[in-house]
Amino acid sequence: MSAKKVRRSNIELLRIFAALGVIMLHLNNANEGGGWLKAAPFSSCQFVMMFFEMLAIGAVNVFIIITGYFMAQKKQADLAKPLKLLLDMLIFAGLFYLGNFIASGGNYPASNLIRYLSPNNWFIFIYAALYVFSPFINKLWNSLSGKNRKVLLIWMSVLFSVYPVLVYVTRLKGITSVGLSGADQGYTIVNFVFMYLIGCAVRDAEYNAEQSSGITPAIFKKGVSAFFFVFITALLLGFSYLIAWVFKVQPFQTPMFHYNNPLVILQALFAFLMFRNLKLGENKIINFFSGAAFYVYILHFRFIEILNIRNIVIDDPLMLTVFMAAISLVIFILCFVCYIIYDLTFGKLFSLITAKWEKHRYIEVD
């Protein structure tokens, strides 16, 4: 009998905080929560919004680093998992559309159903693609020597992070290493693969440290990553204002908010290392709530819309701080409730169906 899989609650807690971070990012987003449009440029309220933005900007990268860390040695991908993610997205979109259609007395535009699916759920589509190819990525990564892995990450850092951000400042098209119009601010499979390999590299370093009788690398010592996380966050906040002042633009329009920004990538890495160093064992409460973390991506947009966040105007920075933290927690809890109900209904039905799916379910790499 195989041993029971132990869920590491320190990483599960990080999933929860990353999910809260995603909510905060979209509370600020001009097209969702609308926070960016409310605060006057360089005001104290804008500083509060940017502070939350900078704390949360690495959330997406964190999710992918976690994925790479836990999947680094896996030789197969279960196609039922990305299929379920896509199906979940479709079902929730249909349910929320139906609810709004009934509540409006049949006057809810059909175009909103498409809006519920795209572009809000870009993460789900790219993550599903990454998962399908993960066994092949692992095979290639594990075939490299330790030296070549370092060289690969260095070149990826230069070509897919540092260089694209520098090019973005010039506003020139067709000269990036990612695509014609640029690096799309890191909203690409390129950045996802990069983050995934960083997760693999952390797992390698951890394994080597455990096998070595020498001194554990300083980056894995408790407290070191916490200091650098705060330091990098402060740099992001400071540089965003500096660049905005130099180029006479809004701070939110600077590349400090791009997922492929090297500082954002470093922040995500240090956040992961910081939580990795926590000694929580297996906490059932944390693990229970972390199950909803991924569903936040699918659901939180709908609750931001239902709660009509963009029409709430708060001019006091202290009250805005409390509001941002409180509403993020409320939306997470609402997503968690939906997840529990869904898991006990559609989730169970999907499990029964996939249990009978045997042929062509797995992609396996020898």
mmCIF file of C-alpha atoms in Angstrom:
data_model
loop_
_atom_site.group_PDB
_atom_site.id
_atom_site.type_symbol
_atom_site.label_atom_id
_atom_site.label_comp_id
_atom_site.label_asym_id
_atom_site.label_seq_id
_atom_site.Cartn_x
_atom_site.Cartn_y
_atom_site.Cartn_z
ATOM 1 C CA MET A 1 0.000 0.000 0.000
ATOM 2 C CA SER A 2 1.389 3.395 -0.948
ATOM 3 C CA ALA A 3 2.064 5.929 1.766
ATOM 4 C CA LYS A 4 -0.436 8.701 2.250
ATOM 5 C CA LYS A 5 0.534 11.876 0.418
ATOM 6 C CA VAL A 6 1.460 14.594 2.906
ATOM 7 C CA ARG A 7 0.442 18.140 1.984
ATOM 8 C CA ARG A 8 2.932 20.732 3.159
ATOM 9 C CA SER A 9 0.840 23.369 4.891
ATOM 10 C CA ASN A 10 3.517 26.058 4.577
ATOM 11 C CA ILE A 11 3.153 25.918 0.792
ATOM 12 C CA GLU A 12 -0.632 25.559 1.062
ATOM 13 C CA LEU A 13 -0.666 28.766 3.121
ATOM 14 C CA LEU A 14 1.327 30.455 0.364
ATOM 15 C CA ARG A 15 -1.333 29.350 -2.136
ATOM 16 C CA ILE A 16 -3.944 31.139 -0.009
ATOM 17 C CA PHE A 17 -1.918 34.346 0.159
ATOM 18 C CA ALA A 18 -1.224 34.173 -3.583
ATOM 19 C CA ALA A 19 -4.966 33.842 -4.220
ATOM 20 C CA LEU A 20 -5.619 36.881 -2.000
ATOM 21 C CA GLY A 21 -2.934 38.679 -3.998
ATOM 22 C CA VAL A 22 -4.726 37.960 -7.264
ATOM 23 C CA ILE A 23 -7.905 39.480 -5.821
ATOM 24 C CA MET A 24 -6.016 42.609 -4.742
ATOM 25 C CA LEU A 25 -4.495 43.000 -8.203
ATOM 26 C CA HIS A 26 -7.915 43.021 -9.816
ATOM 27 C CA LEU A 27 -9.448 45.330 -7.234
ATOM 28 C CA ASN A 28 -6.929 47.879 -8.511
ATOM 29 C CA ASN A 29 -7.317 46.955 -12.171
ATOM 30 C CA ALA A 30 -9.000 49.714 -14.196
ATOM 31 C CA ASN A 31 -11.215 47.251 -16.038
ATOM 32 C CA GLU A 32 -12.295 45.230 -12.994
ATOM 33 C CA GLY A 33 -12.269 46.793 -9.532
ATOM 34 C CA GLY A 34 -11.502 50.199 -10.977
ATOM 35 C CA GLY A 35 -9.212 51.302 -8.145
ATOM 36 C CA TRP A 36 -6.625 52.812 -10.457
ATOM 37 C CA LEU A 37 -9.168 55.260 -11.820
ATOM 38 C CA LYS A 38 -10.223 56.518 -8.400
ATOM 39 C CA ALA A 39 -7.030 57.735 -6.752
ATOM 40 C CA ALA A 40 -5.421 61.012 -7.732
ATOM 41 C CA PRO A 41 -1.886 60.665 -9.178
ATOM 42 C CA PHE A 42 0.796 60.498 -6.496
ATOM 43 C CA SER A 43 -1.802 60.819 -3.715
ATOM 44 C CA SER A 44 -1.680 58.913 -0.419
ATOM 45 C CA CYS A 45 -4.551 56.675 -1.577
ATOM 46 C CA GLN A 46 -2.711 55.833 -4.768
ATOM 47 C CA PHE A 47 0.309 54.932 -2.655
ATOM 48 C CA VAL A 48 -1.860 52.523 -0.626
ATOM 49 C CA MET A 49 -3.142 50.884 -3.816
ATOM 50 C CA MET A 50 0.367 50.590 -5.205
ATOM 51 C CA PHE A 51 1.593 49.132 -1.924
ATOM 52 C CA PHE A 52 -0.983 46.339 -2.135
ATOM 53 C CA GLU A 53 -0.218 45.968 -5.838
ATOM 54 C CA MET A 54 3.483 45.527 -5.151
ATOM 55 C CA LEU A 55 2.849 43.008 -2.377
ATOM 56 C CA ALA A 56 0.634 41.006 -4.716
ATOM 57 C CA ILE A 57 2.285 41.432 -8.125
ATOM 58 C CA GLY A 58 4.233 38.174 -7.851
ATOM 59 C CA ALA A 59 1.144 36.058 -7.089
ATOM 60 C CA VAL A 60 0.802 34.504 -10.558
ATOM 61 C CA ASN A 61 4.506 33.705 -10.732
ATOM 62 C CA VAL A 62 4.283 32.129 -7.273
ATOM 63 C CA PHE A 63 1.588 29.705 -8.431
ATOM 64 C CA ILE A 64 3.767 28.540 -11.337
ATOM 65 C CA ILE A 65 6.904 28.232 -9.195
ATOM 66 C CA ILE A 66 4.926 26.022 -6.824
ATOM 67 C CA THR A 67 3.819 23.899 -9.778
ATOM 68 C CA GLY A 68 7.390 23.450 -11.010
ATOM 69 C CA TYR A 69 8.632 22.670 -7.500
ATOM 70 C CA PHE A 70 6.161 19.820 -6.964
ATOM 71 C CA MET A 71 6.105 18.461 -10.521
ATOM 72 C CA ALA A 72 9.833 18.578 -11.279
ATOM 73 C CA GLN A 73 10.292 14.798 -11.130
ATOM 74 C CA LYS A 74 6.955 13.695 -12.575
ATOM 75 C CA LYS A 75 7.021 11.654 -15.790
ATOM 76 C CA GLN A 76 3.350 11.847 -16.652
ATOM 77 C CA ALA A 77 0.492 14.318 -16.934
ATOM 78 C CA ASP A 78 -3.109 13.406 -16.217
ATOM 79 C CA LEU A 79 -5.242 14.974 -18.967
ATOM 80 C CA ALA A 80 -8.254 14.857 -16.650
ATOM 81 C CA LYS A 81 -6.758 17.712 -14.592
ATOM 82 C CA PRO A 82 -6.536 20.439 -17.271
ATOM 83 C CA LEU A 83 -9.820 19.188 -18.737
ATOM 84 C CA LYS A 84 -11.479 19.638 -15.343
ATOM 85 C CA LEU A 85 -10.084 23.166 -15.039
ATOM 86 C CA LEU A 86 -11.543 24.134 -18.404
ATOM 87 C CA LEU A 87 -14.834 22.430 -17.589
ATOM 88 C CA ASP A 88 -14.986 24.187 -14.206
ATOM 89 C CA MET A 89 -14.478 27.498 -15.953
ATOM 90 C CA LEU A 90 -17.306 26.779 -18.404
ATOM 91 C CA ILE A 91 -19.722 25.569 -15.721
ATOM 92 C CA PHE A 92 -19.148 28.529 -13.405
ATOM 93 C CA ALA A 93 -19.463 30.951 -16.329
ATOM 94 C CA GLY A 94 -22.777 29.340 -17.253
ATOM 95 C CA LEU A 95 -24.076 29.379 -13.677
ATOM 96 C CA PHE A 96 -23.208 33.032 -13.070
ATOM 97 C CA TYR A 97 -24.636 34.025 -16.434
ATOM 98 C CA LEU A 98 -27.849 32.128 -15.712
ATOM 99 C CA GLY A 99 -28.120 33.780 -12.298
ATOM 100 C CA ASN A 100 -27.719 37.254 -13.787
ATOM 101 C CA PHE A 101 -30.108 36.406 -16.633
ATOM 102 C CA ILE A 102 -32.838 35.379 -14.163
ATOM 103 C CA ALA A 103 -32.164 38.329 -11.834
ATOM 104 C CA SER A 104 -32.450 40.780 -14.744
ATOM 105 C CA GLY A 105 -35.722 39.318 -15.950
ATOM 106 C CA GLY A 106 -34.173 38.008 -19.147
ATOM 107 C CA ASN A 107 -32.466 41.275 -20.127
ATOM 108 C CA TYR A 108 -28.891 40.123 -19.605
ATOM 109 C CA PRO A 109 -26.854 40.282 -22.887
ATOM 110 C CA ALA A 110 -25.550 36.967 -24.250
ATOM 111 C CA SER A 111 -22.219 38.683 -24.937
ATOM 112 C CA ASN A 112 -21.557 38.642 -21.192
ATOM 113 C CA LEU A 113 -21.196 34.872 -21.319
ATOM 114 C CA ILE A 114 -18.205 35.306 -23.644
ATOM 115 C CA ARG A 115 -16.854 38.012 -21.351
ATOM 116 C CA TYR A 116 -16.991 35.572 -18.443
ATOM 117 C CA LEU A 117 -14.739 33.200 -20.371
ATOM 118 C CA SER A 118 -12.242 35.553 -21.970
ATOM 119 C CA PRO A 119 -9.920 37.309 -21.376
ATOM 120 C CA ASN A 120 -10.389 36.977 -17.595
ATOM 121 C CA ASN A 121 -9.398 33.319 -17.621
ATOM 122 C CA TRP A 122 -6.176 33.671 -19.635
ATOM 123 C CA PHE A 123 -4.330 32.048 -16.713
ATOM 124 C CA ILE A 124 -6.397 28.851 -16.918
ATOM 125 C CA PHE A 125 -5.709 28.368 -20.639
ATOM 126 C CA ILE A 126 -1.955 28.922 -20.359
ATOM 127 C CA TYR A 127 -1.679 26.874 -17.163
ATOM 128 C CA ALA A 128 -3.520 23.973 -18.818
ATOM 129 C CA ALA A 129 -1.088 24.088 -21.757
ATOM 130 C CA LEU A 130 1.900 24.194 -19.390
ATOM 131 C CA TYR A 131 0.592 21.199 -17.452
ATOM 132 C CA VAL A 132 0.143 19.112 -20.622
ATOM 133 C CA PHE A 133 3.752 19.721 -21.648
ATOM 134 C CA SER A 134 5.213 19.420 -18.125
ATOM 135 C CA PRO A 135 6.490 15.809 -18.513
ATOM 136 C CA PHE A 136 8.453 16.839 -21.617
ATOM 137 C CA ILE A 137 9.819 19.926 -19.850
ATOM 138 C CA ASN A 138 10.870 17.739 -16.916
ATOM 139 C CA LYS A 139 12.575 15.280 -19.250
ATOM 140 C CA LEU A 140 14.575 18.012 -20.919
ATOM 141 C CA TRP A 141 15.436 19.700 -17.623
ATOM 142 C CA ASN A 142 16.555 16.501 -15.906
ATOM 143 C CA SER A 143 18.711 15.555 -18.897
ATOM 144 C CA LEU A 144 20.871 18.641 -18.350
ATOM 145 C CA SER A 145 23.871 18.798 -16.049
ATOM 146 C CA GLY A 146 23.795 21.164 -13.099
ATOM 147 C CA LYS A 147 26.024 23.609 -14.968
ATOM 148 C CA ASN A 148 23.832 23.612 -18.073
ATOM 149 C CA ARG A 149 20.712 24.155 -15.967
ATOM 150 C CA LYS A 150 22.277 27.304 -14.547
ATOM 151 C CA VAL A 151 23.261 28.493 -18.029
ATOM 152 C CA LEU A 152 19.719 27.881 -19.268
ATOM 153 C CA LEU A 153 18.171 29.920 -16.445
ATOM 154 C CA ILE A 154 20.664 32.740 -16.937
ATOM 155 C CA TRP A 155 19.901 33.003 -20.647
ATOM 156 C CA MET A 156 16.163 32.815 -19.999
ATOM 157 C CA SER A 157 16.544 35.626 -17.459
ATOM 158 C CA VAL A 158 18.379 37.793 -19.999
ATOM 159 C CA LEU A 159 16.271 37.066 -23.069
ATOM 160 C CA PHE A 160 12.817 36.682 -21.527
ATOM 161 C CA SER A 161 12.987 39.057 -18.552
ATOM 162 C CA VAL A 162 15.680 41.751 -18.531
ATOM 163 C CA TYR A 163 15.792 42.451 -22.276
ATOM 164 C CA PRO A 164 11.992 42.558 -22.858
ATOM 165 C CA VAL A 165 11.514 45.010 -19.990
ATOM 166 C CA LEU A 166 14.214 47.287 -21.407
ATOM 167 C CA VAL A 167 12.618 47.055 -24.857
ATOM 168 C CA TYR A 168 9.221 47.934 -23.372
ATOM 169 C CA VAL A 169 10.554 51.291 -22.253
ATOM 170 C CA THR A 170 11.537 52.126 -25.871
ATOM 171 C CA ARG A 171 8.008 51.274 -27.133
ATOM 172 C CA LEU A 172 9.544 49.695 -30.255
ATOM 173 C CA LYS A 173 7.813 46.685 -31.798
ATOM 174 C CA GLY A 174 9.340 43.669 -33.465
ATOM 175 C CA ILE A 175 12.644 43.630 -31.562
ATOM 176 C CA THR A 176 11.761 41.490 -28.548
ATOM 177 C CA SER A 177 12.639 37.843 -28.030
ATOM 178 C CA VAL A 178 9.033 36.835 -27.283
ATOM 179 C CA GLY A 179 6.661 38.236 -29.896
ATOM 180 C CA LEU A 180 5.997 40.900 -32.509
ATOM 181 C CA SER A 181 4.280 43.351 -30.196
ATOM 182 C CA GLY A 182 6.527 42.659 -27.210
ATOM 183 C CA ALA A 183 6.627 40.264 -24.286
ATOM 184 C CA ASP A 184 2.971 40.934 -23.414
ATOM 185 C CA GLN A 185 4.038 41.938 -19.892
ATOM 186 C CA GLY A 186 4.692 38.298 -18.996
ATOM 187 C CA TYR A 187 1.191 37.048 -19.834
ATOM 188 C CA THR A 188 2.732 34.288 -21.958
ATOM 189 C CA ILE A 189 3.639 30.604 -21.940
ATOM 190 C CA VAL A 190 7.268 31.756 -22.179
ATOM 191 C CA ASN A 191 7.115 33.341 -18.738
ATOM 192 C CA PHE A 192 5.180 30.354 -17.364
ATOM 193 C CA VAL A 193 7.860 27.907 -18.542
ATOM 194 C CA PHE A 194 10.530 30.167 -17.030
ATOM 195 C CA MET A 195 8.731 30.223 -13.657
ATOM 196 C CA TYR A 196 8.176 26.466 -13.846
ATOM 197 C CA LEU A 197 11.909 25.876 -14.344
ATOM 198 C CA ILE A 198 12.709 28.164 -11.416
ATOM 199 C CA GLY A 199 10.509 25.897 -9.311
ATOM 200 C CA CYS A 200 12.421 22.881 -10.648
ATOM 201 C CA ALA A 201 15.717 24.587 -9.810
ATOM 202 C CA VAL A 202 14.619 25.288 -6.229
ATOM 203 C CA ARG A 203 13.660 21.632 -5.837
ATOM 204 C CA ASP A 204 17.086 20.594 -7.168
ATOM 205 C CA ALA A 205 18.885 22.960 -4.806
ATOM 206 C CA GLU A 206 16.840 21.688 -1.871
ATOM 207 C CA TYR A 207 17.603 18.060 -2.744
ATOM 208 C CA ASN A 208 21.324 18.785 -3.165
ATOM 209 C CA ALA A 209 21.408 20.617 0.178
ATOM 210 C CA GLU A 210 19.759 17.636 1.888
ATOM 211 C CA GLN A 211 22.217 15.188 0.320
ATOM 212 C CA SER A 212 25.280 17.301 1.053
ATOM 213 C CA SER A 213 27.116 17.128 4.356
ATOM 214 C CA GLY A 214 28.421 20.658 3.793
ATOM 215 C CA ILE A 215 26.965 24.032 4.732
ATOM 216 C CA THR A 216 23.403 24.671 3.569
ATOM 217 C CA PRO A 217 23.256 27.520 1.008
ATOM 218 C CA ALA A 218 22.433 30.852 2.638
ATOM 219 C CA ILE A 219 19.396 31.370 0.393
ATOM 220 C CA PHE A 220 17.732 28.425 2.157
ATOM 221 C CA LYS A 221 18.368 29.708 5.675
ATOM 222 C CA LYS A 222 15.357 30.943 7.646
ATOM 223 C CA GLY A 223 14.858 34.694 7.452
ATOM 224 C CA VAL A 224 17.139 35.430 4.502
ATOM 225 C CA SER A 225 14.384 35.256 1.897
ATOM 226 C CA ALA A 226 12.024 37.302 4.091
ATOM 227 C CA PHE A 227 14.514 40.181 4.127
ATOM 228 C CA PHE A 228 14.967 40.064 0.366
ATOM 229 C CA PHE A 229 11.212 39.837 -0.217
ATOM 230 C CA VAL A 230 10.696 43.117 1.670
ATOM 231 C CA PHE A 231 13.719 44.682 -0.032
ATOM 232 C CA ILE A 232 12.561 43.751 -3.552
ATOM 233 C CA THR A 233 9.017 44.965 -2.816
ATOM 234 C CA ALA A 234 10.422 48.321 -1.694
ATOM 235 C CA LEU A 235 12.495 48.541 -4.890
ATOM 236 C CA LEU A 236 9.432 47.842 -7.025
ATOM 237 C CA LEU A 237 7.475 50.559 -5.265
ATOM 238 C CA GLY A 238 10.311 53.065 -5.480
ATOM 239 C CA PHE A 239 11.231 52.390 -9.110
ATOM 240 C CA SER A 240 7.612 52.638 -10.226
ATOM 241 C CA TYR A 241 7.392 56.185 -8.870
ATOM 242 C CA LEU A 242 10.851 57.101 -10.204
ATOM 243 C CA ILE A 243 10.092 55.886 -13.734
ATOM 244 C CA ALA A 244 6.679 57.572 -13.616
ATOM 245 C CA TRP A 245 8.323 60.866 -12.643
ATOM 246 C CA VAL A 246 11.005 60.615 -15.356
ATOM 247 C CA PHE A 247 8.647 59.635 -18.186
ATOM 248 C CA LYS A 248 5.692 61.730 -16.972
ATOM 249 C CA VAL A 249 3.283 58.771 -16.799
ATOM 250 C CA GLN A 250 1.088 57.161 -14.168
ATOM 251 C CA PRO A 251 3.061 54.812 -11.860
ATOM 252 C CA PHE A 252 0.707 51.979 -12.855
ATOM 253 C CA GLN A 253 1.879 52.372 -16.459
ATOM 254 C CA THR A 254 5.488 51.476 -15.650
ATOM 255 C CA PRO A 255 7.054 48.030 -16.330
ATOM 256 C CA MET A 256 7.333 47.476 -12.561
ATOM 257 C CA PHE A 257 3.946 45.761 -12.809
ATOM 258 C CA HIS A 258 4.940 43.265 -15.490
ATOM 259 C CA TYR A 259 5.058 39.571 -14.577
ATOM 260 C CA ASN A 260 8.299 39.143 -16.541
ATOM 261 C CA ASN A 261 10.019 42.008 -14.707
ATOM 262 C CA PRO A 262 13.175 40.561 -13.074
ATOM 263 C CA LEU A 263 12.290 42.209 -9.757
ATOM 264 C CA VAL A 264 8.776 40.706 -9.825
ATOM 265 C CA ILE A 265 10.287 37.289 -10.565
ATOM 266 C CA LEU A 266 12.749 37.667 -7.674
ATOM 267 C CA GLN A 267 9.945 38.737 -5.359
ATOM 268 C CA ALA A 268 7.950 35.604 -6.237
ATOM 269 C CA LEU A 269 11.021 33.427 -5.671
ATOM 270 C CA PHE A 270 11.756 34.936 -2.257
ATOM 271 C CA ALA A 271 8.096 34.672 -1.260
ATOM 272 C CA PHE A 272 8.251 30.970 -2.083
ATOM 273 C CA LEU A 273 11.487 30.495 -0.124
ATOM 274 C CA MET A 274 10.097 32.473 2.806
ATOM 275 C CA PHE A 275 7.049 30.209 3.135
ATOM 276 C CA ARG A 276 9.100 27.125 2.354
ATOM 277 C CA ASN A 277 11.126 27.835 5.504
ATOM 278 C CA LEU A 278 8.035 27.908 7.731
ATOM 279 C CA LYS A 279 7.611 24.836 9.926
ATOM 280 C CA LEU A 280 3.886 24.140 9.913
ATOM 281 C CA GLY A 281 3.787 20.397 9.300
ATOM 282 C CA GLU A 282 0.388 19.275 8.024
ATOM 283 C CA ASN A 283 -2.304 21.665 9.220
ATOM 284 C CA LYS A 284 -5.776 20.414 8.290
ATOM 285 C CA ILE A 285 -7.425 23.852 8.510
ATOM 286 C CA ILE A 286 -4.899 25.493 6.167
ATOM 287 C CA ASN A 287 -5.069 22.565 3.766
ATOM 288 C CA PHE A 288 -8.872 22.682 3.810
ATOM 289 C CA PHE A 289 -9.035 26.348 2.812
ATOM 290 C CA SER A 290 -6.195 26.154 0.294
ATOM 291 C CA GLY A 291 -8.331 23.883 -1.890
ATOM 292 C CA ALA A 292 -10.186 26.985 -3.069
ATOM 293 C CA ALA A 293 -7.045 28.914 -4.030
ATOM 294 C CA PHE A 294 -7.122 27.903 -7.673
ATOM 295 C CA TYR A 295 -10.846 28.576 -7.965
ATOM 296 C CA VAL A 296 -10.231 32.185 -7.001
ATOM 297 C CA TYR A 297 -8.909 32.669 -10.535
ATOM 298 C CA ILE A 298 -12.203 31.512 -11.991
ATOM 299 C CA LEU A 299 -14.609 33.148 -9.533
ATOM 300 C CA HIS A 300 -13.245 36.361 -8.060
ATOM 301 C CA PHE A 301 -14.063 38.519 -11.109
ATOM 302 C CA ARG A 302 -17.737 37.697 -10.703
ATOM 303 C CA PHE A 303 -17.798 38.714 -7.031
ATOM 304 C CA ILE A 304 -15.926 41.945 -7.743
ATOM 305 C CA GLU A 305 -18.694 42.681 -10.236
ATOM 306 C CA ILE A 306 -21.569 41.561 -7.994
ATOM 307 C CA LEU A 307 -20.288 43.571 -5.027
ATOM 308 C CA ASN A 308 -19.961 46.580 -7.352
ATOM 309 C CA ILE A 309 -16.509 47.401 -5.988
ATOM 310 C CA ARG A 310 -15.743 50.091 -8.570
ATOM 311 C CA ASN A 311 -18.506 52.313 -7.186
ATOM 312 C CA ILE A 312 -17.080 52.329 -3.672
ATOM 313 C CA VAL A 313 -15.005 55.476 -3.280
ATOM 314 C CA ILE A 314 -12.666 55.725 -0.278
ATOM 315 C CA ASP A 315 -10.528 58.866 0.038
ATOM 316 C CA ASP A 316 -8.974 58.066 3.415
ATOM 317 C CA PRO A 317 -5.731 56.015 3.097
ATOM 318 C CA LEU A 318 -6.224 54.211 6.427
ATOM 319 C CA MET A 319 -9.799 53.200 5.609
ATOM 320 C CA LEU A 320 -8.688 52.211 2.110
ATOM 321 C CA THR A 321 -6.046 49.906 3.626
ATOM 322 C CA VAL A 322 -8.655 48.220 5.838
ATOM 323 C CA PHE A 323 -11.097 47.979 2.939
ATOM 324 C CA MET A 324 -8.573 46.391 0.535
ATOM 325 C CA ALA A 325 -7.582 43.751 3.063
ATOM 326 C CA ALA A 326 -11.150 43.051 4.243
ATOM 327 C CA ILE A 327 -12.825 42.854 0.821
ATOM 328 C CA SER A 328 -10.077 40.541 -0.470
ATOM 329 C CA LEU A 329 -10.747 38.197 2.439
ATOM 330 C CA VAL A 330 -14.528 38.368 1.885
ATOM 331 C CA ILE A 331 -14.163 37.507 -1.802
ATOM 332 C CA PHE A 332 -11.833 34.610 -0.969
ATOM 333 C CA ILE A 333 -14.401 33.211 1.482
ATOM 334 C CA LEU A 334 -17.172 33.540 -1.133
ATOM 335 C CA CYS A 335 -14.976 31.668 -3.621
ATOM 336 C CA PHE A 336 -14.284 29.033 -0.972
ATOM 337 C CA VAL A 337 -18.015 28.478 -0.346
ATOM 338 C CA CYS A 338 -18.617 28.094 -4.086
ATOM 339 C CA TYR A 339 -15.716 25.662 -4.300
ATOM 340 C CA ILE A 340 -17.091 23.488 -1.485
ATOM 341 C CA ILE A 341 -20.586 23.340 -3.015
ATOM 342 C CA TYR A 342 -19.160 22.656 -6.454
ATOM 343 C CA ASP A 343 -16.768 19.975 -5.215
ATOM 344 C CA LEU A 344 -19.639 18.099 -3.539
ATOM 345 C CA THR A 345 -21.761 18.192 -6.713
ATOM 346 C CA PHE A 346 -20.145 18.624 -10.119
ATOM 347 C CA GLY A 347 -16.750 17.678 -8.706
ATOM 348 C CA LYS A 348 -17.982 14.294 -7.483
ATOM 349 C CA LEU A 349 -19.748 13.662 -10.787
ATOM 350 C CA PHE A 350 -16.577 14.449 -12.751
ATOM 351 C CA SER A 351 -14.565 12.083 -10.523
ATOM 352 C CA LEU A 352 -17.043 9.263 -11.203
ATOM 353 C CA ILE A 353 -16.819 9.858 -14.951
ATOM 354 C CA THR A 354 -13.024 10.088 -15.115
ATOM 355 C CA ALA A 355 -12.661 6.966 -12.964
ATOM 356 C CA LYS A 356 -13.880 5.033 -16.011
ATOM 357 C CA TRP A 357 -11.537 6.906 -18.383
ATOM 358 C CA GLU A 358 -8.582 4.606 -18.944
ATOM 359 C CA LYS A 359 -7.438 4.919 -22.554
ATOM 360 C CA HIS A 360 -5.341 7.963 -23.596
ATOM 361 C CA ARG A 361 -5.818 9.666 -20.235
ATOM 362 C CA TYR A 362 -2.131 10.073 -19.409
ATOM 363 C CA ILE A 363 0.759 11.638 -21.269
ATOM 364 C CA GLU A 364 3.844 9.775 -20.143
ATOM 365 C CA VAL A 365 7.513 10.350 -20.973
ATOM 366 C CA ASP A 366 10.003 7.548 -20.363
#
